[in-house]
XYZ file of C-alpha atoms in Angstrom:
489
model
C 5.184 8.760 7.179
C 2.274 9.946 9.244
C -0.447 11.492 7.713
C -1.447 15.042 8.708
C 1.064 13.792 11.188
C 1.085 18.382 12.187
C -2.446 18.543 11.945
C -1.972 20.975 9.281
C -2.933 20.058 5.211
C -1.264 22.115 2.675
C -2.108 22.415 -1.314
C -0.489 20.300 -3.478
C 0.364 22.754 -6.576
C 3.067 22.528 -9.483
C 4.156 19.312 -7.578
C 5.077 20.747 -4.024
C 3.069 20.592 -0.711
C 2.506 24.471 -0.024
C 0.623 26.824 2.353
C -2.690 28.556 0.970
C -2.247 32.294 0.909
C -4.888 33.101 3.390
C -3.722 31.359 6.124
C -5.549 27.763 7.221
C -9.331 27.125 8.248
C -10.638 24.018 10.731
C -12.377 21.114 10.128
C -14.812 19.858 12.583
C -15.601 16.006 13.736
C -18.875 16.132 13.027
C -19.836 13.251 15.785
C -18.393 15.483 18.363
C -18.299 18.829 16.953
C -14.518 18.805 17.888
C -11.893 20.831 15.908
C -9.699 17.937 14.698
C -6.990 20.485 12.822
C -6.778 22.769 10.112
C -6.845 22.766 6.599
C -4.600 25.018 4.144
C -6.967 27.758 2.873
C -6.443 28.568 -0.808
C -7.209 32.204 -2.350
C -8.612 32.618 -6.071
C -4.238 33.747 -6.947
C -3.441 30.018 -5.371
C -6.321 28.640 -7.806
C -4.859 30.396 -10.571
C -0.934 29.047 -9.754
C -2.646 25.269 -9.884
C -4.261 25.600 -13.100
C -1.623 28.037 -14.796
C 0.459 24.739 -13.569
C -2.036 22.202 -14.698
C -1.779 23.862 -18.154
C 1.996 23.727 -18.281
C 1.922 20.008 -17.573
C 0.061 19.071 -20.227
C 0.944 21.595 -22.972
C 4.911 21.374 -22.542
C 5.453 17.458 -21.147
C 4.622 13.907 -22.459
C 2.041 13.533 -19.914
C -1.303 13.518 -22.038
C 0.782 10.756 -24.532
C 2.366 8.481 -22.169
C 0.353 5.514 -21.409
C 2.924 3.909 -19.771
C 3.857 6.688 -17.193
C -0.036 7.576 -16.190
C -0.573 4.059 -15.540
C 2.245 3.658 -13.324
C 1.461 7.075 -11.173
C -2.350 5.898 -10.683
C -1.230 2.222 -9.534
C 1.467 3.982 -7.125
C -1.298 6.556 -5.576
C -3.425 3.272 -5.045
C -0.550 1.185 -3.506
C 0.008 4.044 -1.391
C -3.521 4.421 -0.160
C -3.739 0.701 0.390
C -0.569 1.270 2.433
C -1.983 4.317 4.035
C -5.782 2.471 4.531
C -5.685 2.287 8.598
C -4.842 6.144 8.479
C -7.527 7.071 5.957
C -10.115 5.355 7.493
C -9.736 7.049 10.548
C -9.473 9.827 9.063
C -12.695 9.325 7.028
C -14.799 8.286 9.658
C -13.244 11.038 12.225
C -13.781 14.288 9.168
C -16.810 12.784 7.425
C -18.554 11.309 10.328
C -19.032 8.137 7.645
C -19.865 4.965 9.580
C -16.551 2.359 10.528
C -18.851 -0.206 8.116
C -19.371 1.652 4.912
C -15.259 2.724 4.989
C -15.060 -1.275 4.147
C -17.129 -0.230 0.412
C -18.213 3.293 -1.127
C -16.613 5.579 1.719
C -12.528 4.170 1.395
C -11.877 0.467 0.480
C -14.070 0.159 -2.587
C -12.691 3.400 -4.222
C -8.862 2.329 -3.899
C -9.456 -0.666 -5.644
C -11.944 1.168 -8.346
C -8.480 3.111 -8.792
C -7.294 -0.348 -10.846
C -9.904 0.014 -13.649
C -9.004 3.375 -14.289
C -5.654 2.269 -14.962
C -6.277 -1.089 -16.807
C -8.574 0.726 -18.818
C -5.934 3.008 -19.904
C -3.561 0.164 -20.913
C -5.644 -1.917 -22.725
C -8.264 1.061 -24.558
C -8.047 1.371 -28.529
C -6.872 5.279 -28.742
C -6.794 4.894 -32.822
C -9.727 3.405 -34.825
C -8.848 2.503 -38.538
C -12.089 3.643 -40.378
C -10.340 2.310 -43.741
C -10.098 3.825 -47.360
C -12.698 5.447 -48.839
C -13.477 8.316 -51.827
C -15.359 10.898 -50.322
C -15.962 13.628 -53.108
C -13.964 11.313 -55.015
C -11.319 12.036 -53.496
C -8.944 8.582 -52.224
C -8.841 9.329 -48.609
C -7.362 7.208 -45.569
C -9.478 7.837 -42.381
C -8.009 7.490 -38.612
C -10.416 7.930 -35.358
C -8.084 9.072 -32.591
C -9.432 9.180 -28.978
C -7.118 12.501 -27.194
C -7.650 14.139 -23.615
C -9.423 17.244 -23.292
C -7.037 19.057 -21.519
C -6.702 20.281 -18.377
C -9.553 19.361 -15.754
C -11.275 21.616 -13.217
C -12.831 18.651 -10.545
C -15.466 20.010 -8.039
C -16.327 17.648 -5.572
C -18.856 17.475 -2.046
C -18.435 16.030 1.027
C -21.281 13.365 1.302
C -18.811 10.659 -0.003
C -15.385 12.237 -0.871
C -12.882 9.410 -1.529
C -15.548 7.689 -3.765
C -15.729 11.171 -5.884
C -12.776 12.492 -5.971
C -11.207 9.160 -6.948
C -14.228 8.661 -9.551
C -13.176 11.831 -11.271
C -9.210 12.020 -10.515
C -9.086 8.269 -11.621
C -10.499 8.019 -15.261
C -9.262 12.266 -15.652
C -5.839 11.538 -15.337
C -6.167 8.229 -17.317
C -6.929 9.565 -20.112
C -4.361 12.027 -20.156
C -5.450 15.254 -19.023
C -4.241 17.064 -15.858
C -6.467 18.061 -13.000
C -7.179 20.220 -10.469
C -9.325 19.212 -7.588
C -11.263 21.825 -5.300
C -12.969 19.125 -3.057
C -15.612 20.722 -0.381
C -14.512 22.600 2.605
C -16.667 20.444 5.022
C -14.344 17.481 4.134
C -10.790 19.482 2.971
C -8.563 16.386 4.500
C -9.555 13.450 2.261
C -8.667 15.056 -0.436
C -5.505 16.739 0.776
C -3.696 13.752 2.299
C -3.889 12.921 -1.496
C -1.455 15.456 -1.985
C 1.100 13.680 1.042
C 0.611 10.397 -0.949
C 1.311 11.917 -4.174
C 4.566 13.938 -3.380
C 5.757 10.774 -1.363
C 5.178 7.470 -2.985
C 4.502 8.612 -7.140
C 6.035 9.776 -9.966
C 3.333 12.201 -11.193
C 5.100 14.534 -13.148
C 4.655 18.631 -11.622
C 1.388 19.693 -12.672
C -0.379 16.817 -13.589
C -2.677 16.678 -10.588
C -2.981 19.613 -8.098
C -4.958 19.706 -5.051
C -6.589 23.173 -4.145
C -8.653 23.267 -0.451
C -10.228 26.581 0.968
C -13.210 27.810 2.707
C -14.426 30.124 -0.678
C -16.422 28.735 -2.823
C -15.120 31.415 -5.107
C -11.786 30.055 -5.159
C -14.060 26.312 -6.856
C -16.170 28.715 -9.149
C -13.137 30.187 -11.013
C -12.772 26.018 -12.909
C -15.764 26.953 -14.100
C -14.591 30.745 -15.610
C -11.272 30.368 -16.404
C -10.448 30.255 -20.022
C -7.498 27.671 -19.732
C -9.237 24.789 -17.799
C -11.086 22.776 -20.496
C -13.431 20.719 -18.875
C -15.051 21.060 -15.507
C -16.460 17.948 -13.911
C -18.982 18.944 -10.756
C -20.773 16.550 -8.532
C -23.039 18.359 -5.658
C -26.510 19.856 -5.668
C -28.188 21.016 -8.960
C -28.885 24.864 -8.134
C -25.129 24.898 -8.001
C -24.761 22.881 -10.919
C -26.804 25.327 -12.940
C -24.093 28.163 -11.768
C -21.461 25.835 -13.145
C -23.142 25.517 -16.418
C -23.873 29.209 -16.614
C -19.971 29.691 -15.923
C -18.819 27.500 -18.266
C -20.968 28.743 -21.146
C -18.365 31.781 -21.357
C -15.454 30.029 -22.929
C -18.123 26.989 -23.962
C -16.127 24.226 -21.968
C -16.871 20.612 -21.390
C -19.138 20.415 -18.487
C -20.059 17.015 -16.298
C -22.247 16.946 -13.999
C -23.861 14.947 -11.267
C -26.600 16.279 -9.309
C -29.176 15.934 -6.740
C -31.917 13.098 -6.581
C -35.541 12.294 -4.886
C -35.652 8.403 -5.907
C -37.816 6.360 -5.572
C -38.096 2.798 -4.382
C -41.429 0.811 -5.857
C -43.473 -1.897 -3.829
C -45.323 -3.447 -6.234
C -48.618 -5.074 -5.072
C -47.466 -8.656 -5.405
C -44.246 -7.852 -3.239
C -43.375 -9.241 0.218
C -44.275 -5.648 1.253
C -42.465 -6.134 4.854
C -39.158 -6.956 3.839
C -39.378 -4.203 0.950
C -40.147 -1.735 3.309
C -37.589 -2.741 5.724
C -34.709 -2.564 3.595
C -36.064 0.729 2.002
C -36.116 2.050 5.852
C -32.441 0.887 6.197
C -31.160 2.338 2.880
C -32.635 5.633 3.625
C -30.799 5.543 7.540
C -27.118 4.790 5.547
C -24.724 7.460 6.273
C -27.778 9.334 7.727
C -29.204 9.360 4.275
C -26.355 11.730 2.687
C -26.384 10.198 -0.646
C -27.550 11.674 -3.662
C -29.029 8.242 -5.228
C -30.624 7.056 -1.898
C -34.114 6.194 -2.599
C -36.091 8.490 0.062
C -39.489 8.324 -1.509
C -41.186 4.867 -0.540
C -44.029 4.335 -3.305
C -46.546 1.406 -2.085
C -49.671 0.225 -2.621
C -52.650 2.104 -0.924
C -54.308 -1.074 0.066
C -51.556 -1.765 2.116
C -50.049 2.042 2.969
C -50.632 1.305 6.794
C -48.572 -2.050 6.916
C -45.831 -0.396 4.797
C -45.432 2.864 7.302
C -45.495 0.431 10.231
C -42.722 -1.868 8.546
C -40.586 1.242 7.503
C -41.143 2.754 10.993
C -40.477 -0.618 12.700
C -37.156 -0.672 11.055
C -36.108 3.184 10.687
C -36.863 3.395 14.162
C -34.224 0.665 15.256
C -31.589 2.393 13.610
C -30.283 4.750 16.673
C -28.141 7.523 14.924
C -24.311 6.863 17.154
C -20.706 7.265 17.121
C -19.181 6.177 13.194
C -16.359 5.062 14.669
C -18.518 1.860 16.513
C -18.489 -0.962 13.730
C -22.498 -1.195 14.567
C -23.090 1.855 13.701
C -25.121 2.274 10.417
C -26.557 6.430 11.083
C -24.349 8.545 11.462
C -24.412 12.251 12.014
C -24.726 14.473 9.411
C -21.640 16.715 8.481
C -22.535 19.846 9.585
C -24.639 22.057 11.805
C -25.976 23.804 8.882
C -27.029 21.059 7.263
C -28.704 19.298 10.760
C -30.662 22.984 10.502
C -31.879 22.204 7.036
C -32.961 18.733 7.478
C -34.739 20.247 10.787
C -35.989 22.524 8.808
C -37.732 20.133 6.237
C -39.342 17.900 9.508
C -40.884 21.294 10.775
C -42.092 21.677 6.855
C -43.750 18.184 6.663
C -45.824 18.817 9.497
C -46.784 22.107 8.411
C -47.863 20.163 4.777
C -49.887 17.754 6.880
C -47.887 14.914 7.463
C -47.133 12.813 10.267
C -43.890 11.092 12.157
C -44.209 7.216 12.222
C -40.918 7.389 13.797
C -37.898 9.963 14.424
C -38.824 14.085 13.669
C -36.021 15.655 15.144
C -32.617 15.771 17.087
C -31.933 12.307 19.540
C -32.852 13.469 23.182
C -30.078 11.295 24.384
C -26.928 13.464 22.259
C -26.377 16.707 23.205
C -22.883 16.866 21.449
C -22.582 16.324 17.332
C -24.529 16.560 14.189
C -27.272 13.752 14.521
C -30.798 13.364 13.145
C -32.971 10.473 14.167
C -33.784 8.254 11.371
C -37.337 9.295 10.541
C -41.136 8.253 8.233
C -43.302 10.623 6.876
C -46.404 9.432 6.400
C -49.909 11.295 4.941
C -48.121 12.946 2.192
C -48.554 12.670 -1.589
C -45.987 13.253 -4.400
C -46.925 16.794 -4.461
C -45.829 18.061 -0.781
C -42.252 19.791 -0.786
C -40.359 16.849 1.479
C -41.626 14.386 -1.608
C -40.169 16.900 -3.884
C -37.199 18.455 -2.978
C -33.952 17.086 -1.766
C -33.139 16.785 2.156
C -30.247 14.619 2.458
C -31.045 13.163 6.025
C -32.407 10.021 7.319
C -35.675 10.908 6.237
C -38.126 8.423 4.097
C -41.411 9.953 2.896
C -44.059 7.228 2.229
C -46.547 7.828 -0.533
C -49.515 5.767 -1.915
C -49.809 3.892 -5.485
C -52.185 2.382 -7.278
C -51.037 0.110 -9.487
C -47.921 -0.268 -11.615
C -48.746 2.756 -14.214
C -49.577 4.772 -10.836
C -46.488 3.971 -8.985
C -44.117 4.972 -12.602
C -46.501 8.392 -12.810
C -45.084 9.175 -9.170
C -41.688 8.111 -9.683
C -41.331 10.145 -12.530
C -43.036 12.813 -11.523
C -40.109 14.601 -10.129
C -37.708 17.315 -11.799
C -35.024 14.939 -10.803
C -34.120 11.469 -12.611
C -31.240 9.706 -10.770
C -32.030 6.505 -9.402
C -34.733 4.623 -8.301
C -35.934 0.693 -6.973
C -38.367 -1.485 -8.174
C -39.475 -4.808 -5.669
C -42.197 -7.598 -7.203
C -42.332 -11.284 -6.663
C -42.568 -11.304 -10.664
C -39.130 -11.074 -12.496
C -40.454 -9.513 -15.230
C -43.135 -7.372 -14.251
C -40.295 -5.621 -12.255
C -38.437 -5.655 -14.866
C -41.015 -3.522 -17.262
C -41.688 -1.094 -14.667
C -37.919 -0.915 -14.164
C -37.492 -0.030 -18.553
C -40.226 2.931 -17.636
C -38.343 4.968 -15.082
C -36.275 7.587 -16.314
C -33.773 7.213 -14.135
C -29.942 6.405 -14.671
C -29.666 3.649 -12.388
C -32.564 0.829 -11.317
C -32.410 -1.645 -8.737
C -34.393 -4.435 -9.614
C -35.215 -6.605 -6.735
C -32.187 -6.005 -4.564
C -29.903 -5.740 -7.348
C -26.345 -3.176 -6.670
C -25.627 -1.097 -9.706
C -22.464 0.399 -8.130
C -19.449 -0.937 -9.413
C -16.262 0.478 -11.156
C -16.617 -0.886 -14.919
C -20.671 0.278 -14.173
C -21.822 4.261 -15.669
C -23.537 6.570 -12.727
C -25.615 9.452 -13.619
C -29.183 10.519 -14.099
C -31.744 12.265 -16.137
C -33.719 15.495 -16.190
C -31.928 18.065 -13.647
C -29.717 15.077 -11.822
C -27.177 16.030 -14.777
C -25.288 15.313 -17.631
C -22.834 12.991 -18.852
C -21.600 9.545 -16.909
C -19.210 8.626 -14.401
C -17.384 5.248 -13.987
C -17.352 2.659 -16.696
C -16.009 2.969 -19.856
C -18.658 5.817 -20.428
C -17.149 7.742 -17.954
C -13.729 7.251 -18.686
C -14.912 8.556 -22.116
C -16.147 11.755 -20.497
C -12.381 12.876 -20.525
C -11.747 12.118 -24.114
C -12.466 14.229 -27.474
C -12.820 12.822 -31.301
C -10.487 13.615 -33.681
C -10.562 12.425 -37.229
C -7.873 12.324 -39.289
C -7.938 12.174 -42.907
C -4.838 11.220 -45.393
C -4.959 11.345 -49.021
C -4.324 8.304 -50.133
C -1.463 7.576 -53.022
């Protein structure tokens, strides 16, 4: 089997590969701005056939109860994607412009094998809890904890890193026993619908448990959100659409994830070897051409040293030439659409209008005249209050801002309406470590430390969301309580 071997995706609904009703859309190499095929474009009545099916799966079969049979279907879609790997990382780097070197962790390979904790956790997790006997209003009572899925799953997911997301919620979702639907972005409509091919080829998944729904309307996403039969609705993308999912789901009072935006920091602490700190904040912030939502993009060092810190940043930002993802060298890539190149342009014009200056980069390479690419850029002159230190750009773009001292750099940090990640560098263990336990952020890298891992929970505070993904907390996101109570004799 070849995937996409037509260039042509289809839906995966009610357990068959189908056409969308209103007829197909492209998607666009963003590297080259070449049309690479089309994807099947889904109207709000094919949205409505996937979760009308969704709901038949898990109200009329053994789906939601059988351990056994979930666990088998998630190992099978992972053996098939290991199969499939060569395929999907072309495909991956070709659709989501992601760089050849990051499809070997977070963009491909790291995800397929994050699909084996799902599963394992789902064999071995205790879905009873014996609370023992007890008299409440003296009454001899037997008390059981059971652990049940929600239901059925709406699963919204963006393009920045879509294997990584869609598997993070599709994963642990099906798991625990619900059935899904996944609307994954249009920018990025064949990573998620080869899913489909893989499914309907190489799994048992039962009709209905999973169903894969791509179009260009982000109407057709909106109506997991509305619709009365889809009990939870788990959203990762920017937090003024977030808020519209909330607002949605408010309605029929559903169980709502979500995982939003960031503007992390990464802390240089005045005892720090404020070079190398610098340098690998610069290189972080150039990853993927800085389309991650827990990329530290605000560099927070001491003012004694601000010039030394822009020059190291800029010394290494500027090295990082944005190129073709498909070179193994490649760590910048372009961004995924024209739209978006527009906006990050948009917030370089916006930093010079605040005051601030270019230690490096500021706009489009001179030497690409074809594809989606941003040069890897400083800001420097800026404080914590100017709109690129505020707001989220998702580009290559690293705004450095002055501290001074420890309390100083956690004021800045924190000073933001978003709470997602952040970084922390000292040549003291522990004095990183206490300005670490004052960030409220979900995730802290201490010293070079990677929080990313599949038994490890991701998610923020303030407006970066609600809830956890990955780890057992995340699995848990998927669950509800029940008690049960039995009189005793």
């Amino acid at each position: 089997m070849t995937l996409l071997g037509d260039g042509e995706s289809r839906l995966l609904i009610d357990g068959k590969l189908v056409p969308g009703s209103r007829g197909t859309f492209p998607t666009v190499n963003p590297a080259t701005e070449e049309v690479l095929g089309v994807a099947a474009d889904a109207t709000v009545g094919d949205m409505m056939d996937a979760i009308d099916a969704a709901r038949r799966a898990f109200d009329e079969t053994d789906w939601s109860t059988n351990v056994e049979l979930r666990v088998r279907c998630l190992r099978q879609l992972q053996q098939a994607m290991r199969d499939h790997a060569d395929e999907l990382r072309e495909l991956t780097i070709s659709e989501v412009g992601a760089p050849r070197m990051l499809t070997a962790g977070a963009h491909l390979d790291g995800p397929i094998e994050d699909l084996s904790f799902a599963a394992d956790t789902a064999e071995s997790y205790q879905w009873t809890t014996d609370l023992g006997h007890a008299t409440p209003q003296g009454i001899p009572t037997n008390r059981t904890i059971a652990r049940e899925a929600v239901g059925v799953v709406g699963a919204i997911t963006p393009w920045n890193f879509p294997h990584q997301i869609n598997l993070a919620k599709v994963g642990p979702a099906l798991a625990a026993g619900n059935t899904l639907v996944l609307k994954p972005a249009p920018d990025t409509p064949w990573v998620a619908a080869v899913l489909g091919e893989l499914i309907t080829q190489h799994t048992d998944f039962p009709a209905g448990a999973i169903n894969i729904v791509t179009s260009r309307d982000h109407g057709v996403g909106a109506l997991l959100s509305k619709h009365a039969d889809v009990d939870m609705v788990s959203f990762t993308g920017s937090t003024a659409t977030g808020r519209a999912v909330m607002t949605d789901a408010a309605e029929t009072i559903k169980k709502v994830f979500l995982e939003l935006g960031g503007k992390s920091a990464f802390l240089v602490l005045d005892d720090a070897d404020v070079a190398a700190a610098c340098a690998m904040a610069a290189f972080t912030a150039s990853m993927h051409a800085g389309q991650g939502c827990a990329i530290t993009t605000r560099l927070v060092v001491p003012r004694a040293r601000y010039d030394e810190a822009v020059a190291a940043a800029a010394g290494t930002m500027g090295g990082i030439k944005p190129g073709d993802p498909s070179s193994p060298r490649t760590v910048c890539g372009p961004v995924i659409s024209a739209r978006q190149r527009d906006r990050v342009q948009g917030y370089l014009d916006l930093a010079l209008q605040e005051g601030g200056t270019f230690a490096c980069g500021g706009g489009r390479p001179a030497d690409r005249d074809k594809g989606f690419f941003i040069e890897p850029t400083v800001i420097a002159g800026l404080d914590n209050s100017a709109r690129v230190a505020r707001e989220e750009i998702f580009g290559p773009v690293l705004t450095v801002i002055a501290h001074d001292g420890d309390d100083d750099a956690v004021r800045i940090a924190n000073d933001s309406p978003y709470g997602l990640s952040g970084t922390v560098f000292s040549a003291d263990p522990q004095r990183a470590a206490g300005v670490a336990a004052r960030l409220r952020v979900g995730t802290v890298n201490v010293n070079g430390g990677v929080w990313y891992s599949a038994d490890a929970p991701f998610g923020g505070y303030k407006q970066s969301g609600n809830g956890r993904e990955m780890g057992i907390a995340g699995f848990e996101e998927y669950l509800e309580t029940k008690c049960i109570a039995t009189l005793a004799t």
